[in-house]
Coordinates of C-alpha atoms in Angstrom, one line a residue:
M1337 CA 37.0 -101.7 98.1
N1338 CA 40.6 -102.9 98.7
L1339 CA 43.7 -101.5 97.2
V1340 CA 44.1 -104.3 94.7
T1341 CA 40.7 -103.5 93.2
V1342 CA 41.4 -99.8 93.1
F1343 CA 44.7 -100.4 91.4
F1344 CA 43.0 -102.7 88.9
I1345 CA 40.3 -100.1 88.1
I1346 CA 42.9 -97.3 87.7
T1347 CA 45.1 -99.5 85.5
I1348 CA 42.2 -100.6 83.2
T1349 CA 40.9 -97.0 83.0
T1350 CA 44.4 -95.7 82.1
V1351 CA 44.9 -98.4 79.5
A1352 CA 41.5 -97.6 77.9
I1353 CA 42.2 -93.8 77.8
Q1354 CA 45.7 -94.4 76.5
N1355 CA 44.5 -96.7 73.6
A1356 CA 41.7 -94.3 72.7
A1357 CA 44.2 -91.4 72.5
C1358 CA 46.6 -93.6 70.5
G1359 CA 43.8 -94.5 68.1
L1360 CA 42.8 -90.9 67.6
Y1361 CA 46.5 -89.8 67.2
Q1362 CA 47.3 -92.6 64.7
N1363 CA 44.2 -92.0 62.6
S1364 CA 44.9 -88.3 62.4
L1365 CA 48.5 -89.0 61.6
Y1366 CA 47.6 -91.2 58.7
G1367 CA 45.2 -88.5 57.4
L1368 CA 48.0 -85.9 57.7
V1369 CA 50.7 -87.9 55.8
A1370 CA 48.3 -88.9 53.1
V1371 CA 49.1 -85.6 51.3
F1372 CA 52.8 -86.5 51.3
P1373 CA 54.6 -89.0 49.0
P1374 CA 53.6 -92.6 49.7
Q1375 CA 56.8 -93.5 51.5
Y1376 CA 55.8 -91.2 54.3
T1377 CA 52.6 -93.2 55.0
N1378 CA 54.9 -96.2 55.2
A1379 CA 57.1 -94.4 57.6
I1380 CA 54.4 -94.6 60.3
L1381 CA 54.3 -98.4 59.9
L1382 CA 58.1 -98.6 59.9
G1383 CA 58.1 -96.5 63.1
S1384 CA 55.6 -99.0 64.8
N1385 CA 57.8 -101.9 63.8
I1386 CA 61.0 -100.2 65.0
C1387 CA 59.3 -99.5 68.3
G1388 CA 58.2 -103.1 68.6
T1389 CA 61.7 -104.3 67.8
F1390 CA 63.2 -101.9 70.3
V1391 CA 60.8 -103.0 73.1
S1392 CA 61.5 -106.6 72.2
V1393 CA 65.2 -106.1 72.6
V1394 CA 64.7 -104.3 75.9
N1395 CA 62.5 -107.2 77.1
I1396 CA 65.2 -109.7 76.2
I1397 CA 67.9 -107.6 78.0
T1398 CA 65.8 -107.2 81.1
I1399 CA 65.1 -111.0 81.2
V1400 CA 68.8 -111.7 81.0
A1401 CA 70.1 -108.9 83.1
T1402 CA 67.6 -108.7 86.0
N1403 CA 65.0 -110.7 87.9
D1404 CA 63.7 -107.5 89.6
I1405 CA 60.2 -106.7 88.2
K1406 CA 60.2 -103.2 89.8
T1407 CA 63.5 -102.3 88.1
A1408 CA 62.3 -103.6 84.7
A1409 CA 59.0 -101.7 85.2
F1410 CA 60.9 -98.5 86.0
F1411 CA 63.0 -98.7 82.8
Y1412 CA 59.9 -99.4 80.7
F1413 CA 58.1 -96.4 82.1
F1414 CA 61.2 -94.1 81.7
I1415 CA 61.7 -95.2 78.1
S1416 CA 57.9 -94.7 77.4
F1417 CA 58.1 -91.2 79.0
L1418 CA 61.0 -90.2 76.8
A1419 CA 59.3 -91.5 73.7
V1420 CA 56.1 -89.4 74.4
L1421 CA 58.2 -86.3 75.0
T1422 CA 60.1 -86.9 71.8
C1423 CA 56.9 -87.3 69.8
F1424 CA 55.4 -84.2 71.4
G1425 CA 58.5 -82.1 70.7
S1426 CA 58.9 -83.4 67.1
L1427 CA 55.4 -82.2 66.2
F1428 CA 56.4 -78.6 66.9
I1429 CA 59.5 -79.0 64.8
L1430 CA 57.7 -80.7 62.0
V1431 CA 55.2 -77.9 61.3
K1432 CA 58.0 -75.4 60.9
L1433 CA 59.9 -77.4 58.2
D1434 CA 59.8 -76.1 54.7
F1435 CA 59.1 -79.6 53.4
Y1436 CA 56.0 -79.9 55.6
Q1437 CA 54.8 -76.4 54.6
Y1438 CA 55.2 -77.1 50.9
Y1439 CA 53.1 -80.3 50.9
I1440 CA 50.5 -78.9 53.3
Q1441 CA 50.1 -75.7 51.2
K1442 CA 49.9 -77.8 48.0
A1443 CA 47.1 -79.9 49.6
I1444 CA 45.3 -76.8 50.7
E1445 CA 45.3 -75.4 47.2
K1446 CA 44.0 -78.7 45.7
M1447 CA 41.3 -79.0 48.3
G1448 CA 40.1 -75.4 48.1
K1449 CA 40.8 -74.7 51.7
R1450 CA 42.4 -71.7 53.4
N1451 CA 45.2 -71.7 55.9
L1452 CA 44.4 -70.1 59.3
D1453 CA 47.7 -69.8 61.0
G1454 CA 50.2 -71.9 59.0
I1455 CA 49.2 -75.1 60.8
L1456 CA 45.4 -75.3 61.2
V1457 CA 43.2 -75.7 58.2
E1458 CA 39.4 -75.4 57.9
F1459 CA 36.8 -75.9 55.2
K1460 CA 35.1 -73.0 53.4
Q1461 CA 31.4 -72.4 54.3
N1462 CA 30.1 -73.7 51.0
N1463 CA 32.0 -77.0 51.4
S1464 CA 30.6 -77.8 54.9
N1465 CA 29.3 -81.1 53.7
I1466 CA 32.5 -82.3 52.1
N1467 CA 33.2 -84.8 54.9
K1468 CA 30.0 -86.8 54.3
T1469 CA 30.3 -86.8 50.5
G1470 CA 34.0 -87.3 50.5
L1471 CA 33.8 -90.2 53.0
K1472 CA 31.1 -92.0 50.9
S1473 CA 33.0 -91.4 47.6
N1474 CA 36.4 -92.4 49.0
N1475 CA 34.9 -95.5 50.6
C1476 CA 33.8 -96.7 47.2
E1477 CA 37.0 -95.8 45.4
I1478 CA 39.4 -97.4 47.8
R1479 CA 37.2 -100.2 49.1
M1480 CA 39.6 -102.9 47.8
Q1481 CA 42.6 -101.4 49.6
C1482 CA 40.5 -101.1 52.7
F1483 CA 39.7 -104.7 52.5
N1484 CA 43.4 -105.6 52.0
I1485 CA 44.4 -103.6 55.1
W1486 CA 41.6 -105.1 57.2
F1487 CA 42.3 -108.7 56.0
I1488 CA 46.1 -108.5 56.5
F1489 CA 45.7 -107.3 60.1
V1490 CA 42.9 -109.9 60.9
V1491 CA 45.3 -112.7 59.9
T1492 CA 48.3 -111.1 61.6
I1493 CA 46.7 -110.3 64.9
A1494 CA 44.9 -113.7 64.9
L1495 CA 48.4 -115.3 65.0
F1496 CA 50.5 -112.6 66.8
P1497 CA 51.0 -112.7 69.6
A1498 CA 48.5 -115.2 71.1
V1499 CA 49.2 -118.2 68.8
M1500 CA 52.9 -117.6 68.3
A1501 CA 53.5 -117.1 72.0
D1502 CA 52.0 -120.5 72.8
V1503 CA 54.1 -122.5 70.3
K1504 CA 56.7 -124.5 72.2
V1505 CA 59.8 -126.5 71.3
Y1506 CA 59.1 -130.1 70.9
S1507 CA 61.3 -132.7 72.6
E1508 CA 60.7 -136.4 72.6
N1509 CA 62.5 -136.9 76.0
G1510 CA 61.1 -133.8 77.6
I1511 CA 64.5 -132.1 77.9
Y1512 CA 64.9 -128.7 76.3
S1513 CA 67.8 -128.7 73.9
F1514 CA 67.1 -125.9 71.4
V1515 CA 69.7 -123.4 70.4
I1516 CA 67.7 -120.5 71.9
P1517 CA 67.6 -120.6 75.7
E1518 CA 64.2 -121.7 77.0
K1519 CA 63.3 -118.5 78.8
L1520 CA 64.2 -116.5 75.7
F1521 CA 62.4 -118.7 73.1
T1522 CA 59.1 -116.8 73.1
P1523 CA 60.6 -113.3 73.5
V1524 CA 62.9 -114.0 70.5
T1525 CA 60.8 -116.1 68.1
T1526 CA 57.5 -114.3 68.8
Y1527 CA 58.1 -110.7 69.7
F1528 CA 61.6 -109.9 68.4
F1529 CA 61.3 -111.9 65.1
F1530 CA 57.9 -110.6 64.3
N1531 CA 58.7 -106.9 64.7
L1532 CA 62.1 -107.2 63.1
F1533 CA 60.9 -109.0 60.0
A1534 CA 57.7 -106.9 59.7
F1535 CA 60.1 -103.9 59.7
F1536 CA 62.1 -105.5 56.8
G1537 CA 58.9 -106.2 54.9
S1538 CA 57.7 -102.6 55.4
F1539 CA 61.1 -101.2 54.4
L1540 CA 61.2 -103.3 51.2
A1541 CA 57.8 -101.8 50.2
N1542 CA 59.6 -98.4 49.8
F1543 CA 61.5 -99.8 46.8
V1544 CA 59.4 -102.7 45.5
H1545 CA 55.8 -102.0 44.5
W1546 CA 54.5 -105.4 43.5
P1547 CA 51.8 -106.3 42.8
Q1548 CA 49.9 -103.4 41.4
P1549 CA 46.9 -102.1 43.4
K1550 CA 44.2 -104.1 41.6
W1551 CA 46.1 -107.4 42.1
L1552 CA 47.3 -106.9 45.7
V1553 CA 44.2 -108.7 47.0
V1554 CA 45.5 -112.0 45.6
P1555 CA 48.6 -112.4 47.8
V1556 CA 46.7 -110.8 50.7
I1557 CA 44.0 -113.5 50.6
I1558 CA 46.7 -116.2 50.2
Q1559 CA 48.1 -115.1 53.6
V1560 CA 45.2 -116.8 55.3
A1561 CA 47.1 -120.1 54.8
F1562 CA 49.4 -119.1 57.6
I1563 CA 46.6 -119.7 60.1
P1564 CA 46.2 -123.5 59.6
L1565 CA 50.0 -123.9 59.1
M1566 CA 50.7 -122.3 62.4
L1567 CA 47.9 -124.3 64.2
I1568 CA 49.4 -127.6 63.1
C1569 CA 52.7 -126.7 64.8
N1570 CA 53.4 -127.6 68.4
F1571 CA 50.8 -125.1 69.6
R1572 CA 49.0 -125.7 72.9
S1573 CA 50.2 -129.2 73.0
A1574 CA 48.7 -129.9 76.4
H1575 CA 45.2 -128.6 75.6
R1576 CA 44.7 -129.2 71.9
T1577 CA 42.2 -131.7 70.5
W1578 CA 43.8 -131.9 67.1
K1579 CA 46.9 -133.8 66.0
I1580 CA 50.2 -131.9 65.7
L1581 CA 51.6 -132.3 62.2
I1582 CA 54.7 -130.0 62.4
Y1583 CA 57.0 -130.8 65.3
N1584 CA 60.2 -129.2 63.8
T1585 CA 60.9 -125.9 65.5
W1586 CA 62.9 -124.6 62.6
V1587 CA 59.9 -125.1 60.3
Y1588 CA 57.8 -123.1 62.7
I1589 CA 60.4 -120.3 62.9
A1590 CA 60.5 -120.2 59.0
L1591 CA 56.7 -119.9 59.0
A1592 CA 56.8 -117.1 61.6
I1593 CA 59.4 -115.2 59.7
S1594 CA 57.5 -115.6 56.4
M1595 CA 54.2 -114.4 58.0
S1596 CA 56.0 -111.4 59.5
L1597 CA 57.6 -110.4 56.2
C1598 CA 54.4 -110.7 54.3
S1599 CA 52.4 -108.8 56.9
G1600 CA 54.9 -105.9 56.9
Y1601 CA 55.3 -105.8 53.1
F1602 CA 51.7 -106.1 52.0
S1603 CA 50.2 -103.9 54.8
A1604 CA 52.7 -101.2 53.8
L1605 CA 51.7 -101.5 50.1
A1606 CA 48.0 -101.3 50.9
L1607 CA 48.5 -98.3 53.2
M1608 CA 50.5 -96.5 50.5
Y1609 CA 48.2 -97.4 47.7
A1610 CA 45.0 -96.3 49.5
P1611 CA 45.4 -92.5 49.4
K1612 CA 46.6 -92.6 45.8
Q1613 CA 43.5 -94.3 44.6
V1614 CA 41.5 -91.1 44.9
E1615 CA 42.0 -87.5 43.7
A1616 CA 44.4 -85.4 45.7
S1617 CA 41.6 -83.4 47.3
K1618 CA 40.3 -86.5 49.1
S1619 CA 43.7 -88.1 50.0
T1620 CA 43.4 -87.0 53.7
I1621 CA 40.0 -88.6 54.1
A1622 CA 41.3 -91.7 52.3
G1623 CA 44.3 -92.0 54.7
M1624 CA 42.0 -91.7 57.7
I1625 CA 39.6 -94.4 56.3
A1626 CA 42.7 -96.7 55.7
A1627 CA 43.7 -96.2 59.3
F1628 CA 40.2 -97.0 60.5
F1629 CA 40.3 -100.3 58.7
L1630 CA 43.7 -101.0 60.2
M1631 CA 42.3 -100.7 63.7
F1632 CA 39.1 -102.6 62.7
G1633 CA 41.3 -105.4 61.4
V1634 CA 43.2 -105.4 64.8
I1635 CA 39.9 -105.7 66.7
C1636 CA 38.6 -108.5 64.4
G1637 CA 41.9 -110.4 64.6
T1638 CA 41.8 -110.2 68.4
L1639 CA 38.3 -111.6 68.4
L1640 CA 39.3 -114.3 65.9
T1641 CA 42.0 -115.4 68.4
F1642 CA 39.3 -116.5 70.8
V1643 CA 37.6 -118.5 68.1
I1644 CA 40.9 -120.2 67.2
L1645 CA 41.6 -121.2 70.8
W1646 CA 38.1 -122.6 71.2
F1647 CA 38.5 -124.5 67.9
I1648 CA 41.9 -126.0 68.9
D1649 CA 40.8 -126.9 72.5
S1650 CA 37.3 -128.1 71.9
V1651 CA 36.3 -129.2 68.4
G1652 CA 38.9 -131.9 67.5
P1653 CA 38.6 -135.6 67.9
L1654 CA 41.4 -136.1 70.5
Q1655 CA 41.3 -135.6 74.2
P1656 CA 43.6 -132.9 75.6
T1657 CA 46.5 -133.9 77.9
K1658 CA 45.4 -131.3 80.5
L1659 CA 41.8 -130.7 81.2

């Protein structure tokens, strides 16, 4: 076994462990903040979008400032290390805050639980089956919000980043002349714009709660229109078997911004609504169920991306430029 193979195995194993830990942490976090006011659930989504925006900016800076991959990799690792340390340290500070203790104690009283050491909570013996019954009950009561969360992330991940990153500037003479430099077009219009405007959408959800929970499904389903609209832009022009209908780059950017805003806004609403659709004693379980459907939506959206690529490259009536 050569060093390249060993490096590949170690890298893939590390990525798998990291993502499993991230999923567990995120699911637990959504369950924890479900007992707090709704805007704190949205704060997790805002944090993710801020992180994405920050990484996008760092990516743009490294592209402009250096061509040394090792230097860029070092800074990415260093920033990630600092972020992990910050999160780890903030947890110890969080549990000592009066604000945290107030809402946790309030949740404990409503759920009929007892506090072990001010931080850890366990069920009473006679409520040992509450997880099963609570899960089934909550799944019925918040099923619409779970669907909303799942559907939003299916549409979002189906387009971002795979589709958006492969949309290029159209030029009749083959000479790049767009206002954004060519090497920055994808980093700016895909990664930076998506995270930035998803952040704006999530932030807006703290102040505007429209539509109401039972009607949220309507605009959520309408979002599926972004998929065909993106696909008729200058996407995979050399490989596609379907005619391009939208050549204007500004129209594509407007679509990308609209999709990002809608994704951030409606996903934030659904995640805030979900724990509040059940009684307070079940809000933690509801928050964890909502987080599960978020991750499930990400998985389904990723799989849908492969279907989209196959559909664009193989099903249409035209012959691709490059085989």
